[in-house]
XYZ file of C-alpha atoms in Angstrom:
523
model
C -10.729 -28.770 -12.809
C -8.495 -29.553 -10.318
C -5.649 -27.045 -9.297
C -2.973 -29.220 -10.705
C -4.713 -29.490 -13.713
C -4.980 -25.658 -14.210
C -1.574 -24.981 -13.455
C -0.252 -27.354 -16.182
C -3.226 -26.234 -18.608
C -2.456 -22.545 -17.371
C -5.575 -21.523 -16.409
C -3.778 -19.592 -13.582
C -2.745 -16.147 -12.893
C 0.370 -15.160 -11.300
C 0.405 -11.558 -8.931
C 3.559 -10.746 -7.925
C 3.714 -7.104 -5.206
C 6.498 -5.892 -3.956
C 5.829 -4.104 -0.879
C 7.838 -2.397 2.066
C 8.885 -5.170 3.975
C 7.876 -8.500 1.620
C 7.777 -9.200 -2.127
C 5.327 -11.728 -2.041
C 3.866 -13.982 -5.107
C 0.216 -15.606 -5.034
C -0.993 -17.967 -7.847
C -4.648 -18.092 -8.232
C -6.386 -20.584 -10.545
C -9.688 -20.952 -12.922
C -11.540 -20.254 -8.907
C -10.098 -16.638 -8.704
C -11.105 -16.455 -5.368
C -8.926 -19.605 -4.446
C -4.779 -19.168 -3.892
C -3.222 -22.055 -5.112
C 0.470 -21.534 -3.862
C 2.450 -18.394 -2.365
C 5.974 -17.305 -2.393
C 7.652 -14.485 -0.566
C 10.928 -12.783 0.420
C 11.541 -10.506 3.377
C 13.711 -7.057 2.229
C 13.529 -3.773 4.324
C 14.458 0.027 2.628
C 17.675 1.243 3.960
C 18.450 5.588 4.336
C 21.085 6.449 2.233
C 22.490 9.986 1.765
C 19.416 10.900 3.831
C 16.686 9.256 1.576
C 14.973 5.997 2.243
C 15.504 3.893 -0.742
C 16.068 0.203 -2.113
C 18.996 -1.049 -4.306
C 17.075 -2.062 -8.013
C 19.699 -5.334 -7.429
C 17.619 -5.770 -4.492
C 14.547 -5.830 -6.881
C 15.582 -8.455 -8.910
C 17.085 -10.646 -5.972
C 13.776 -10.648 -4.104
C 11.566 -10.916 -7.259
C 13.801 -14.357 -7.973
C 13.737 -15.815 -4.558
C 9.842 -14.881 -4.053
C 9.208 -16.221 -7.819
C 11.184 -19.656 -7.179
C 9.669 -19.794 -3.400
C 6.044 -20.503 -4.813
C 7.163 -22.779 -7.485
C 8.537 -24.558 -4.635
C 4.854 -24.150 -2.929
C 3.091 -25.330 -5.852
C 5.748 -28.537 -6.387
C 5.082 -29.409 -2.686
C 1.079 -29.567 -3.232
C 0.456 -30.604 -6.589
C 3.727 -32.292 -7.724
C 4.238 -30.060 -10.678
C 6.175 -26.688 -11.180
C 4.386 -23.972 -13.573
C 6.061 -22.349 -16.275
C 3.249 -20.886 -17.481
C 0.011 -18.488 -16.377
C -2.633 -17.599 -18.343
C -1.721 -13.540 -17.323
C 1.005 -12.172 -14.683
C 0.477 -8.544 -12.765
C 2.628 -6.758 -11.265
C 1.983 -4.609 -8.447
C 4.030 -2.636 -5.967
C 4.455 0.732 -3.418
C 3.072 3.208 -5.236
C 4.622 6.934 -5.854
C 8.299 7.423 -5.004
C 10.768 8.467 -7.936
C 12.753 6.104 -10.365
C 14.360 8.595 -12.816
C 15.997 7.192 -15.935
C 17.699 8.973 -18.771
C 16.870 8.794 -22.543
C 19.993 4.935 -22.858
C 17.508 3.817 -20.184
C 20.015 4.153 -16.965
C 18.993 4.911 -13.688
C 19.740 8.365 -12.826
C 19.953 8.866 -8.906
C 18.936 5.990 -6.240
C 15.342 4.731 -5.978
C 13.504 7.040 -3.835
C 10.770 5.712 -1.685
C 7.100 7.309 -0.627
C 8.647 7.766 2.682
C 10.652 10.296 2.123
C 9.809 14.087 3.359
C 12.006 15.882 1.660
C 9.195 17.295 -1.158
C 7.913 19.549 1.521
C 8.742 22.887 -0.836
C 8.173 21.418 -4.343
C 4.671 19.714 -2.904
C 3.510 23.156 -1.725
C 4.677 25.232 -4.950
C 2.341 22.498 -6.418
C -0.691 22.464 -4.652
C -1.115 26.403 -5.186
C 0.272 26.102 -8.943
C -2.625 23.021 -9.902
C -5.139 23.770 -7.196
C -5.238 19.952 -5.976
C -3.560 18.488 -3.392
C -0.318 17.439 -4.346
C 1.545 15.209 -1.555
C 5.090 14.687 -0.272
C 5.669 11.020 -1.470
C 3.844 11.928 -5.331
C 6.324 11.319 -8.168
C 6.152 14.553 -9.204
C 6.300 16.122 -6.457
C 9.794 14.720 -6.323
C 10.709 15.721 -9.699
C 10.117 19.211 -8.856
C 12.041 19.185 -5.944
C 14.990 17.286 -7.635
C 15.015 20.283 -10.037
C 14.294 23.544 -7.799
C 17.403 21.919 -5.460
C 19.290 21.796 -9.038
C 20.151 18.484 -8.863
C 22.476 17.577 -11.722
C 20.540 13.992 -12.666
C 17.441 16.533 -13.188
C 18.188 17.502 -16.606
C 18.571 14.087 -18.313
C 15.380 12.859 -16.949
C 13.791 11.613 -19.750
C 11.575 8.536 -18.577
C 10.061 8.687 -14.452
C 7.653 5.854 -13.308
C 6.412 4.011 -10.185
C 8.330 0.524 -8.731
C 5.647 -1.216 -10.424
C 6.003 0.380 -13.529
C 9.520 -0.125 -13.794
C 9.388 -3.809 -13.433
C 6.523 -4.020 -15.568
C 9.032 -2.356 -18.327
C 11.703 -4.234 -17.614
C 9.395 -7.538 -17.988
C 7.382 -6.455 -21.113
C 9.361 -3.706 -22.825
C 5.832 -1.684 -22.405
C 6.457 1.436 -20.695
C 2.833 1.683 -19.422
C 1.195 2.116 -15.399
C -2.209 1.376 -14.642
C -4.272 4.423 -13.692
C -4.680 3.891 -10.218
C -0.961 3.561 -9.679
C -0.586 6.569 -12.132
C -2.433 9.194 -9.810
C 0.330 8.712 -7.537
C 2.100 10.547 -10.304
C 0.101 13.355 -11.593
C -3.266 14.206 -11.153
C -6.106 12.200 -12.845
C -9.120 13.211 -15.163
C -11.508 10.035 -14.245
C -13.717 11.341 -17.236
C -11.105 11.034 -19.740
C -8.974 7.927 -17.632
C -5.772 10.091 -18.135
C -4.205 12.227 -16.731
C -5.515 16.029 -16.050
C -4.145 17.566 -19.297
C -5.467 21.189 -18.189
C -3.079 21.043 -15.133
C -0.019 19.310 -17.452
C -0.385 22.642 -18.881
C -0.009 24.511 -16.414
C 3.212 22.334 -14.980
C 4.404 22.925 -18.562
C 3.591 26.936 -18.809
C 5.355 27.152 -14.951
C 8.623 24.875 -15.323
C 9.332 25.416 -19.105
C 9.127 21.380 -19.637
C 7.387 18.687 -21.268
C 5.882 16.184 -18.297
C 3.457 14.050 -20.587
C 6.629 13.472 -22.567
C 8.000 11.744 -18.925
C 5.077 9.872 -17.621
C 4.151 6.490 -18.546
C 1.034 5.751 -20.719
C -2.073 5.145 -18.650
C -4.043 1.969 -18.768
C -7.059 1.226 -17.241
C -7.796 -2.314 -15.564
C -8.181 -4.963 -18.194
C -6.491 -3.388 -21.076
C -3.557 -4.573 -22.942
C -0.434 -4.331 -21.292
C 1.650 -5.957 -23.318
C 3.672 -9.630 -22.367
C 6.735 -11.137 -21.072
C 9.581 -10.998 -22.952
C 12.573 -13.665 -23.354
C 14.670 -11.394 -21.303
C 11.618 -10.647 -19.025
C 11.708 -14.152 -17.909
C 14.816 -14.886 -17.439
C 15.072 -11.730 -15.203
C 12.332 -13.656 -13.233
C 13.237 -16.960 -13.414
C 16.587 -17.199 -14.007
C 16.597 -20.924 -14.588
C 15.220 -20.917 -18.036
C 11.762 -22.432 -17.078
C 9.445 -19.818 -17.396
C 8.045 -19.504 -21.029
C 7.389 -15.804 -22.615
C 4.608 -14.663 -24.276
C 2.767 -14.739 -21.075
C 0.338 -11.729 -21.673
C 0.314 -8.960 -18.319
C -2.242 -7.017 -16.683
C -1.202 -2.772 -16.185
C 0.886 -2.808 -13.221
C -0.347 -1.132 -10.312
C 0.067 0.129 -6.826
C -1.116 -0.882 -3.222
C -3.630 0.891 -2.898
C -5.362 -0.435 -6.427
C -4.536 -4.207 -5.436
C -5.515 -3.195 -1.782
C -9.225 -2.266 -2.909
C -9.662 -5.385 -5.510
C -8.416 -7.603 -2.328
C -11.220 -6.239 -0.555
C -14.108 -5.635 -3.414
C -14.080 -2.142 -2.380
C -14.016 -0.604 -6.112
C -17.732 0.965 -5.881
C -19.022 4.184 -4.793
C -19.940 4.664 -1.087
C -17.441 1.771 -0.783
C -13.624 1.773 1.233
C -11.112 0.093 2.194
C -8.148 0.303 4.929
C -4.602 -1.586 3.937
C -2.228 -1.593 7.139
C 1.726 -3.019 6.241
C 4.491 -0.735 7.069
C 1.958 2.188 6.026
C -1.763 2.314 6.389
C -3.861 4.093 4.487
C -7.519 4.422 3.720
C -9.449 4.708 0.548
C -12.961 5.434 -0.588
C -14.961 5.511 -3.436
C -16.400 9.371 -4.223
C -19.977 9.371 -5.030
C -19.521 12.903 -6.081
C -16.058 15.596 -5.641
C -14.682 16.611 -2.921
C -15.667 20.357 -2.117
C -12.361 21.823 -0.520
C -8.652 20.941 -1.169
C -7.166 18.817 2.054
C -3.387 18.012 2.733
C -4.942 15.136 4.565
C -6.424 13.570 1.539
C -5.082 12.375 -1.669
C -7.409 12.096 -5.116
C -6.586 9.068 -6.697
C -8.883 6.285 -8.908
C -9.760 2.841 -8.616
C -8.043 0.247 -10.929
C -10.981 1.037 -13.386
C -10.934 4.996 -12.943
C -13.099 6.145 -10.703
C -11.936 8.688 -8.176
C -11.297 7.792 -4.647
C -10.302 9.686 -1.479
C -7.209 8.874 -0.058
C -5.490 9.125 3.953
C -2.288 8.005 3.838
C -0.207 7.740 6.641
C 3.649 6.967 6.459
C 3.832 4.875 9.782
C 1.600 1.558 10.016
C 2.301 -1.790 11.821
C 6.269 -1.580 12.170
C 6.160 -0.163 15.435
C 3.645 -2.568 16.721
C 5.504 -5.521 14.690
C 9.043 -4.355 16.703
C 7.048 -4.686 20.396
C 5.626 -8.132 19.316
C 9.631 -9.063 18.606
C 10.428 -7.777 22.231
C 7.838 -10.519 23.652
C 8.927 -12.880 21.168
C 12.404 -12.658 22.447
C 10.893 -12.817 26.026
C 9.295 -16.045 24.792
C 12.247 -17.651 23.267
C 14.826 -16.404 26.593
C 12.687 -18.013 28.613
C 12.373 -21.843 26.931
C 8.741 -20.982 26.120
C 8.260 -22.474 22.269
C 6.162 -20.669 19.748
C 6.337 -18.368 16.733
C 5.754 -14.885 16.163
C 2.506 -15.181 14.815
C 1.628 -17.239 18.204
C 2.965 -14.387 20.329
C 0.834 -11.843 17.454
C -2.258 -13.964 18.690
C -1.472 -13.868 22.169
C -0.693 -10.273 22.635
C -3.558 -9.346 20.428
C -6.212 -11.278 22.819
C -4.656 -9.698 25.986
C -5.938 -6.158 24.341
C -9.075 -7.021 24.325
C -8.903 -7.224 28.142
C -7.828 -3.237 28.096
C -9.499 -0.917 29.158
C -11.617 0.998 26.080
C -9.470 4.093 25.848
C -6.375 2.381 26.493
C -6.660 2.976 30.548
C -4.482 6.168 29.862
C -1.710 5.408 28.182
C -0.430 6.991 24.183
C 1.651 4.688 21.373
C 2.994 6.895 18.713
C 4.188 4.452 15.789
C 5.960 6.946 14.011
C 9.575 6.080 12.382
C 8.965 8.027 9.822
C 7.761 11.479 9.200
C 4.264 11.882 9.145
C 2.711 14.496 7.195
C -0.936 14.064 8.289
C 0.336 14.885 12.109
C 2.429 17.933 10.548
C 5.777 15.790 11.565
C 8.725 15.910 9.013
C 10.483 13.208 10.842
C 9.634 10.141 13.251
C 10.230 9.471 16.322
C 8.280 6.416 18.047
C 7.146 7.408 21.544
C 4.960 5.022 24.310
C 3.547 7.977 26.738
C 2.246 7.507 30.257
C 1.096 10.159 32.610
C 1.498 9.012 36.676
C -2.082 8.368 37.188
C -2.369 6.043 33.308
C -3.167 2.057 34.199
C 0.074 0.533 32.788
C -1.190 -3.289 32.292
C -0.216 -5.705 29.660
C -3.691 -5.262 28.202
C -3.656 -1.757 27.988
C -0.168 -1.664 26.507
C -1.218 -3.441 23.883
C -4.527 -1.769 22.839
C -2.837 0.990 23.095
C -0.628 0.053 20.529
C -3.204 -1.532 17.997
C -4.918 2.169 18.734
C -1.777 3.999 17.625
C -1.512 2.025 14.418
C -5.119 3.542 13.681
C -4.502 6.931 15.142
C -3.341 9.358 12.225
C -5.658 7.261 9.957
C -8.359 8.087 12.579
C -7.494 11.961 11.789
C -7.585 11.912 8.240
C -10.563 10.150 8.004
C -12.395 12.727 10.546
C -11.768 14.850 7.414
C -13.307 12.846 4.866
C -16.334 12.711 7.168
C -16.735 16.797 7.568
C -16.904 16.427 3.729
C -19.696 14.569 4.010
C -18.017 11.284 2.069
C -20.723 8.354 2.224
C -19.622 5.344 3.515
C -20.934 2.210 3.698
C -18.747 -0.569 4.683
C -14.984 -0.396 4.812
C -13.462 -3.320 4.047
C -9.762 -4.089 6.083
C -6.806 -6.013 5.104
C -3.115 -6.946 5.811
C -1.070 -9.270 8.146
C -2.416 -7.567 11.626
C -6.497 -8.939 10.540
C -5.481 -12.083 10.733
C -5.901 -12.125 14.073
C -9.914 -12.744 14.188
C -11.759 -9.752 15.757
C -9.515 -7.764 17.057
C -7.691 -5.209 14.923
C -11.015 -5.388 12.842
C -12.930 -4.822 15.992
C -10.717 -1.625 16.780
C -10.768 -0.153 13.580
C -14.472 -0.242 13.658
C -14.494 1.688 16.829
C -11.924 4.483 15.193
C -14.311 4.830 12.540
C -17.153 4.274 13.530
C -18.637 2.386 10.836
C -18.487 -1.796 9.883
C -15.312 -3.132 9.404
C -15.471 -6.264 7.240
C -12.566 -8.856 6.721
C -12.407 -11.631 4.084
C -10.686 -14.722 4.126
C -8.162 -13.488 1.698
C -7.100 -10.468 4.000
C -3.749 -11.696 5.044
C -2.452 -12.231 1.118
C -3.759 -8.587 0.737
C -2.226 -6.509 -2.774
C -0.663 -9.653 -3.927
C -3.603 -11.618 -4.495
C -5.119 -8.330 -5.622
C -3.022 -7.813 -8.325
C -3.489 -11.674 -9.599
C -6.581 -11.146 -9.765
C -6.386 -7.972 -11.813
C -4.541 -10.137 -14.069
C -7.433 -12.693 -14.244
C -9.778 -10.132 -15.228
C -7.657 -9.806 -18.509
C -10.406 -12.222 -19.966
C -13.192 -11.369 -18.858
C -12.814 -7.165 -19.605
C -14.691 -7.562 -22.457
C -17.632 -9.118 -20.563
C -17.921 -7.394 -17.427
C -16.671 -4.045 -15.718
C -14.358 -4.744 -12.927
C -17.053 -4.169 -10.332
C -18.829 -6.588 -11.873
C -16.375 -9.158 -12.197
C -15.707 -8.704 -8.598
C -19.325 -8.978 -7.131
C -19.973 -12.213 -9.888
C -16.019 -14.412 -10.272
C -14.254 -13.211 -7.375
C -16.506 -12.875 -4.013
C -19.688 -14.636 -5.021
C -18.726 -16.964 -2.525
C -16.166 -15.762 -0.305
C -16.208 -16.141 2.868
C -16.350 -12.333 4.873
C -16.487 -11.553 8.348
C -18.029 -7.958 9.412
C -17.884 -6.670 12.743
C -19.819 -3.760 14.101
C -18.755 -0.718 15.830
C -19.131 -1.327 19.823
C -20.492 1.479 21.082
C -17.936 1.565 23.970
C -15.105 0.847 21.950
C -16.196 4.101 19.731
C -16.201 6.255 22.966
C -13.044 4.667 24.583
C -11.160 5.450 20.800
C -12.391 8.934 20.970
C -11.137 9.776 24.148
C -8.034 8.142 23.293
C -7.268 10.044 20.112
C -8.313 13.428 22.071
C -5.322 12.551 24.317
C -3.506 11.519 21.263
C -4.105 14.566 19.140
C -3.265 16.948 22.349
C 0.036 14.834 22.965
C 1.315 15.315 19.108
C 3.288 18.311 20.777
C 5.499 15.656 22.612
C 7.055 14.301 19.302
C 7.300 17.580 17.728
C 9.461 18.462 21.197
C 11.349 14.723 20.277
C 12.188 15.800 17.035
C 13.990 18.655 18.042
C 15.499 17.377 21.185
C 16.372 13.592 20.026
C-alpha cells in the first residue's frame, strides 16, 4: 500500500514526545520502520521560584502546533490530511513531579528532572529502600515536598510523569507504562509492578498510602485505553481528529530511546543525547552493589536496565554552534545551522585525540554524577593546551560524553555485558563523528540507524504499532522481525587512538571537576 493509502485507510500510527527543547510528532505507516510525515515545535523550561519547570498551557500550545505541523507535512506529500491512526503514543521526559489533588487541579508548578533540590529526601530514601533512589525520581520529590512541609503536600492525591498526564488528559486512563513508571518508584521486573515490599516500607516510614498515588502500570502492548471527544479536541482543536483512536501506555525517553534503537535485549544498550544524555543497558543478571551513578529502571516490556543519567547533554555544544552560526550569518556567508553542525563537526575530526589539551564542561545544570548541585559551563585551557578550531571542537563533542563516560566506568567494574550500544539524537546525524567519539569513550561499537535523528518520537509510534501485534510477538521480537529487518544501521568501531586520546582527556577532566565546584561558589 502506498503511504497515502494507509493514512486514509489508517493503517498508521501517530507518536507524539515531548522532550526538553522540542515536542515533536512522527507518523509511521503499515512499514513501521518508514516515517511518513513529522511535526514539531521548539519550547525551552524556564526557572521559576528556583525550580526549572514548564507552564501545562505550554503543553497544550506545543502539542497543537506540533500536531497541526505534520498534518501540514503529510498534506504537502500525499495531498490528504489524517484524522485518523490506527493507535497514538504518547511519550515524554520522564520523572519530575506533576501533583494534582483529589477535583483533579494541579497543585504546585510542573517540576522538571532537572531540578536538584531532592538532595535530602533522595538520600533518606536510598538508606530507607536500599536502592538507589535519584534526585530527579518522582518520589523522591514527593518526599521532599513533604519533609520541607510544603502546604500543596497534603492534598496530593494523584502524582504522575509528563507523559502520563497527557496520556490522562487524552484518554481519561490514569495509567504509565512501566518503563516510564520506574522513574517513579522502584520496579519488581518479576511481577511488572512496582516493588510492593519497599511501598511498604515508604508506607510503615511516612504514615501514607503511595500505591494509592501512583498510576497503574502497563507493560508495552497492553490496553491503554483511547482518545476521548475532549482528548481530541485538546489535540486538534479544529474538530478533525476522530476519537476512539485506541493508545499505547505512555512512556518516557529513555523507553522510546531504546525501541528507536532496538536496544530492548539483554547484553544490549543504548545512549540518547538531547538536552540530557543518558545511557541504558539491558541486565543479564542484578547489579551487585547500590551506585548513585546508576539508576534501575525496565525496558518498555519489563526487563531491568541500568541507567547513567546525566543532567547536561548537547545544549552547551548546541549554544557554541549558534556563536559560529552568528559568525556565519555577520559575515554574508549563507547556510543553516545544521550546515555550520556539519562543518564544525568535520573540523573535530582534525583534533588532536585527547583534545590537544584543552577541557569543555557542558554543565548548566547541576550534575549529580560529578557531585555538582548546580551548573556552571566552563571551556578550560592550561598555557601550554593547543587552542585550534579542531581541538575546540572535539573538545566539546568530548564534554558532551564526559560524565556519561564516568558513569558508565561504573557499570563496567560491575561487570555489565555489553555488546553493542546503539546511539541516537540530533548530534548522530552528523555521519561518523559523534558516533565515532562515543565509541572511543566507551570503548565498545557504537551503531547508528537511519532513524537516529527522529529518536523517542518515532520510538513511541512505534510502541503504538506494536498494539497489534502484542498478541503475536514479544516486543523484542517485533523489533528484530517488523521494525529493523531491514533498516539500514551504521556501526563504527572503537579507534584504538581515539580510546587512548578520550582517556587521557577524561583523566584531565575528572582532575579539573574541582574548577566548577570552585565556580559554583565563586560565580
Amino acid at each position: 500500500m502506498s503511504p497515502r493509502q494507509d493514512i486514509l485507510a489508517g493503517r498508521t500510527s501517530l507518536g507524539i514526545e515531548l522532550g526538553s527543547t522540542r515536542i515533536k510528532a512522527c507518523l509511521i505507516g503499515a512499514t513501521p520502520s518508514v516515517v511518513l510525515a513529522t511535526g514539531s515545535f521548539s519550547w525551552e523550561n524556564r526557572l521559576q521560584d528556583g525550580l526549572w519547570t514548564y507552564s501545562l498551557d505550554d503543553v497544550w500550545t506545543g502539542l497543537q502546533a506540533a500536531f497541526a505541523d505534520l498534518v501540514a507535512d503529510a498534506d504537502d506529500r500525499y495531498g490528504v490530511r489524517p484524522d485518523t491512526f490506527g493507535a497514538i503514543g504518547v511519550s515524554a521526559m520522564m520523572h519530575g513531579y506533576l501533583a494534582f489533588d483529589g477535583a483533579g487541579e494541579l497543585l504546585a508548578p510542573f517540576r522538571t528532572w532537572r531540578n536538584t533540590n531532592t538532595g535530602p529526601a533522595a538520600a533518606e530514601l536510598t538508606d530507607l529502600l536500599g536502592v538507589n533512589i535519584p534526585l530527579r525520581w518522582s518520589v523522591a520529590h514527593l518526599r521532599q515536598a513533604q519533609r520541607d512541609a510544603e502546604p500543596h503536600a497534603a492534598d496530593v492525591r494523584f502524582l504522575t510523569t509528563l507523559a502520563g498526564y497527557v496520556h490522562w488528559q487524552l484518554t481519561g486512563r490514569r495509567v504509565l507504562g512501566i518503563g516510564d513508571a520506574s522513574g517513579m518508584f522502584p520496579i519488581d521486573s518479576a511481577a511488572r509492578d512496582y516493588d510492593q515490599r519497599l511501598i511498604a516500607r515508604y508506607d510503615a516510614h511516612t504514615g501514607g498510602d503511595l500505591r494509592a498515588l501512583l498510576p497503574e502500570v502497563l507493560v508495552a502492548g497492553a490496553d491503554a485505553g483511547s482518545l476521548t471527544a475532549a482528548g481530541a479536541r485538546l489535540l486538534d482543536p479544529s474538530g478533525a481528529l476522530k476519537p476512539g483512536i485506541p493508545l499505547c501506555p505512555p512512556e518516557g525517553d529513555a523507553g522510546t530511546g531504546m525501541v528507536a534503537t532496538n536496544a530492548v535485549a539483554p547484553r544490549t544498550g543504548n545512549v540518547s543525547a538531547g538536552t540530557s544524555i543518558f545511557a541504558m543497558v539491558v541486565l543479564e543478571r542484578p547489579l551487585a552493589e547500590v551506585h548513585h551513578e546508576l539508576d534501575l529502571v525496565t525496558t518498555p516490556a519489563g526487563d531491568a536496565v541500568a541507567m547513567v543519567h546525566c543532567n547536561n547533554g548537547a545544549s552547551e555544544l548546541a549554544a557554541w554552534v549558534g556563536m559560529f552560526t552568528r559568525f556565519a550569518e555577520a559575515s554574508g556567508i549563507r547556510g543553516s545551522a545544521d550546515d555550520v553542525f556539519e562543518t564544525l563537526f568535520r573540523e573535530a575530526l582534525e583534533g588532536e585525540a585527547d583534545a590537544g589539551g584543552l577541557i569543555a564542561y557542558n554543565h548548566l545544570a547541576g550534575e549529580p554524577i560529578a557531585g555538582l548541585d548546580e551548573g556552571r559551563p566552563l571551556f578550560v585551557r592550561t598555557p601550554d593546551s593547543r587552542f585550534t578550531l579542531a581541538n575546540a571542537m572535539r573538545a566539546q563533542l568530548y564534554g558532551v560524553f564526559g560524565t556519561l563516560a564516568l558513569g558508565m566506568q561504573v557499570l563496567a567494574d560491575e561487570g555489565a555485558a555489553l555488546d553493542r550500544m546503539y546511539a541516537h539524537g540530533g548530534m548522530f546525524r552528523t555521519a561518523g563523528v559523534a558516533q565515532r567519539f562515543l565509541a572511543g569513550a566507551l570503548n565498545a561499537p557504537v551503531a547508528v540507524g537511519e532513524t537516529a535523528s527522529e529518536g523517542g518520537a518515532w520510538g513511541i509510534a512505534v510502541l503504538a504499532s506494536y498494539l497489534s501485534a502484542a498478541g503475536e510477538l514479544s516486543l523484542d521480537a517485533y523489533l528484530d522481525q517488523r521494525v529493523f529487518a531491514t533498516a539500514s544501521v551504521s556501526v563504527v568501531d572503537p579507534d584504538p587512538t581515539d580510546v587512548i586520546g578520550f582517556t587521557t582527556y577524561l583523566d584531565r577532566y575528572r582532575a579539573g571537576l574541582a574548577i566548577e565546584a570552585a565556580a559554583i561558589d565563586s560565580l
